[in-house]
Amino acid sequence: MAQGMDINKDLVAASATPLVLAILAERDSYGYAILKRVSELSGGQLAWSDGMLYPVLHRLERLGYVSGKWAKSESGRRRKYYRITQRGREQLDAERRQWQAVDTALRNVWSVLAARTTPELLSQGC
Amino acid sequence: MTANTEALERQIAEWRTYVARGKAMAGPDVEELEGHLRDQIEALTAAGLDADEAFLVAVKRIGSLNALSREFAREHSERLWRQLVLGAESPGGKPPRTEAAVVLVLAAAAAVAMKLPELFGLGFGPGSEEFYARNLSFLVLPFLTIYLAWKRGLSISALTRLLVLFAAAGVVMNLYPFQLQGHTLPLAAIHLPIALWLVVGVAYAGFRWRESSERMHFVRFSGELFIYYVLIALGGAVLSLLTVGMFQAIGLDAEEFISRWLAPCGAAGAVLVGSWLVEMKQGVIENMAPVLTRVFTPLFVLALVAFLATMVWTSRGIDLEREVLIGFDVLLVVVLGLLLYAVSARDPLAPPGHFDALQLALVVSALVVDVVALAAIAARISDFGFTPNRTAALGENLVLLVNLVWSAWLYARFMRGRSPFGALERWQTSYLPVYAVWALVVVVVFPLVFGFA
């Protein structure tokens, strides 16, 4: 599996909430499967240490964005399944708007920079 | 393949014990994380890794357990010190400031209680040993009981019932015409706190003292209080020495103040403050007791085996003086303490391991030492007759013997997979009242039988 580049910790932490909520909006899931989905979605670029997902899930549960339920898995072990709640969906919408705003701003500034720096770099002979 | 899965199960059990030790993670969290570990291992073995490798990779992927504990602690900060002590019925607990105030008031009250007898000419020091031998327990333990009862939200009538027990013990201790220079008074003075500690335990468990788990919490509380008390006493000693030194430099003698005020008041107040610290910092020191147990269990096994080997080698019998008798009792009590602590800190679901074998060795060697001591006491009694001291030693050895024999039996069964570890735990907790009852016998019955001599 591709090793993720070093993404800033704060960024990883900030993106955890919308990512987990979005994955649960796709379908109900449990810890291990959520992590697999994160890895798939990011092409292996977003590397969390696996354990850190659980405090995040518990926080979302406390905030009422997801609800957890213990149930038997197909292997016969008890497993905690999470489901997104109505509040969670609202939160996801809010997060989506915020991230889109950030994304738009960054995209704009990237394209300005790209247009400007290429000739400068060439003239410096880099 | 089965040997392989067995090894894997053992590794997972060890990992679980390790994770569960961090108090920020409650049982279901550990179970959830373990489920994750197993999912990961399954996926990795399906991809061609063998069990060992898969386990290592899966553990590595979970990430640093310290960092994880911190995250859990941040998310579940309430657990750090309450989740174990308080039952589900009172999750809220008391506001910290109020609790600090209550503890300080009660500690001050205990300190005042220590100095109050001085108004009646019974200052702490030479000349009033008899008074303090009779009453020391009553100057401190009721305040601790009040604190715990308050903390657990016991009703006034429940607390009154507990305090009536103290009063009854106080009446007995002060009405008994103990002879000066006799042995029954010192014996009663030593055993009284042991008997009264049970009353403290009832307050601690908030009348759920019949439950095995509550008793185990009380055992932990007692051990941790002991550790804290020793730490506070060491700090107090350093403070006293420095104070004396400083005042000497300006030509004043502070020793009088320290021995008459600081030491007795501090010793009484420290019981309350220590208990409060244990209640508050549950998570911090709880990790210390198992570590101490792990360090000292092998050392005590070595000491006991060396002692027995030397005794056999030189064919010396035990020549029992009174001091030696007490020494043996103390040794056995310490061994029992180690056993209790190891039991209380262990994950009951984990399969037998090396440390359990060591623990069994400790119990068996203590058992042999106990039998040797018992034989020596019996010989002395048959030669010179019953005295209060010898009878007390005999009784204590018997009480400990019964516990050790049954513990060894249960441990051996557990090692061979015949019975669950929980059986040993339940045996230890249901045996606790026996110590208190025996102590009560020494306090109440002995003086009558031996004519207060």
Coordinates of C-alpha atoms in Angstrom, one line a residue, chain A residues 1 30-32 35 48-52 54-55 57-59 62 70 77-80 82, chain B residues 28-29 31-33 35-36 38-40 42-43 61-64 67-68 71-72 75-76:
Chain A
M1 CA 0.0 0.0 0.0
Y30 CA -17.8 0.0 11.6
G31 CA -14.3 1.1 12.4
Y32 CA -12.1 -1.1 10.3
L35 CA -10.6 3.2 7.7
W48 CA -4.2 7.9 10.0
S49 CA -2.8 5.7 12.7
D50 CA -5.8 3.3 12.9
G51 CA -6.5 3.7 16.6
M52 CA -7.1 7.5 16.2
Y54 CA -12.1 5.6 17.6
P55 CA -11.8 8.7 19.7
L57 CA -16.1 8.2 16.4
H58 CA -16.8 8.6 20.1
R59 CA -16.7 12.3 19.9
R62 CA -21.3 12.3 22.0
W70 CA -23.3 -3.2 19.2
R77 CA -17.8 -11.4 17.1
R78 CA -19.5 -8.4 18.7
R79 CA -18.9 -5.3 16.6
K80 CA -19.9 -1.6 17.0
Y82 CA -22.2 3.4 13.4
Chain B
P28 CA -16.2 -1.6 25.4
D29 CA -13.5 0.7 23.9
E31 CA -13.3 -4.5 22.8
E32 CA -13.9 -2.3 19.8
L33 CA -10.2 -1.8 19.3
G35 CA -12.2 -6.2 17.0
H36 CA -10.3 -3.8 14.8
R38 CA -8.6 -8.9 14.6
D39 CA -10.2 -7.6 11.4
Q40 CA -6.8 -6.2 10.4
E42 CA -7.5 -11.4 9.2
A43 CA -7.1 -9.2 6.2
R61 CA -1.0 0.4 12.4
I62 CA -3.1 1.1 15.4
G63 CA -0.4 3.5 16.4
S64 CA 1.2 4.7 19.6
A67 CA -1.1 9.0 22.1
L68 CA -4.3 7.0 21.7
E71 CA -7.0 11.1 22.8
F72 CA -9.4 8.8 24.7
E75 CA -12.7 12.6 24.8
H76 CA -13.7 10.8 28.0

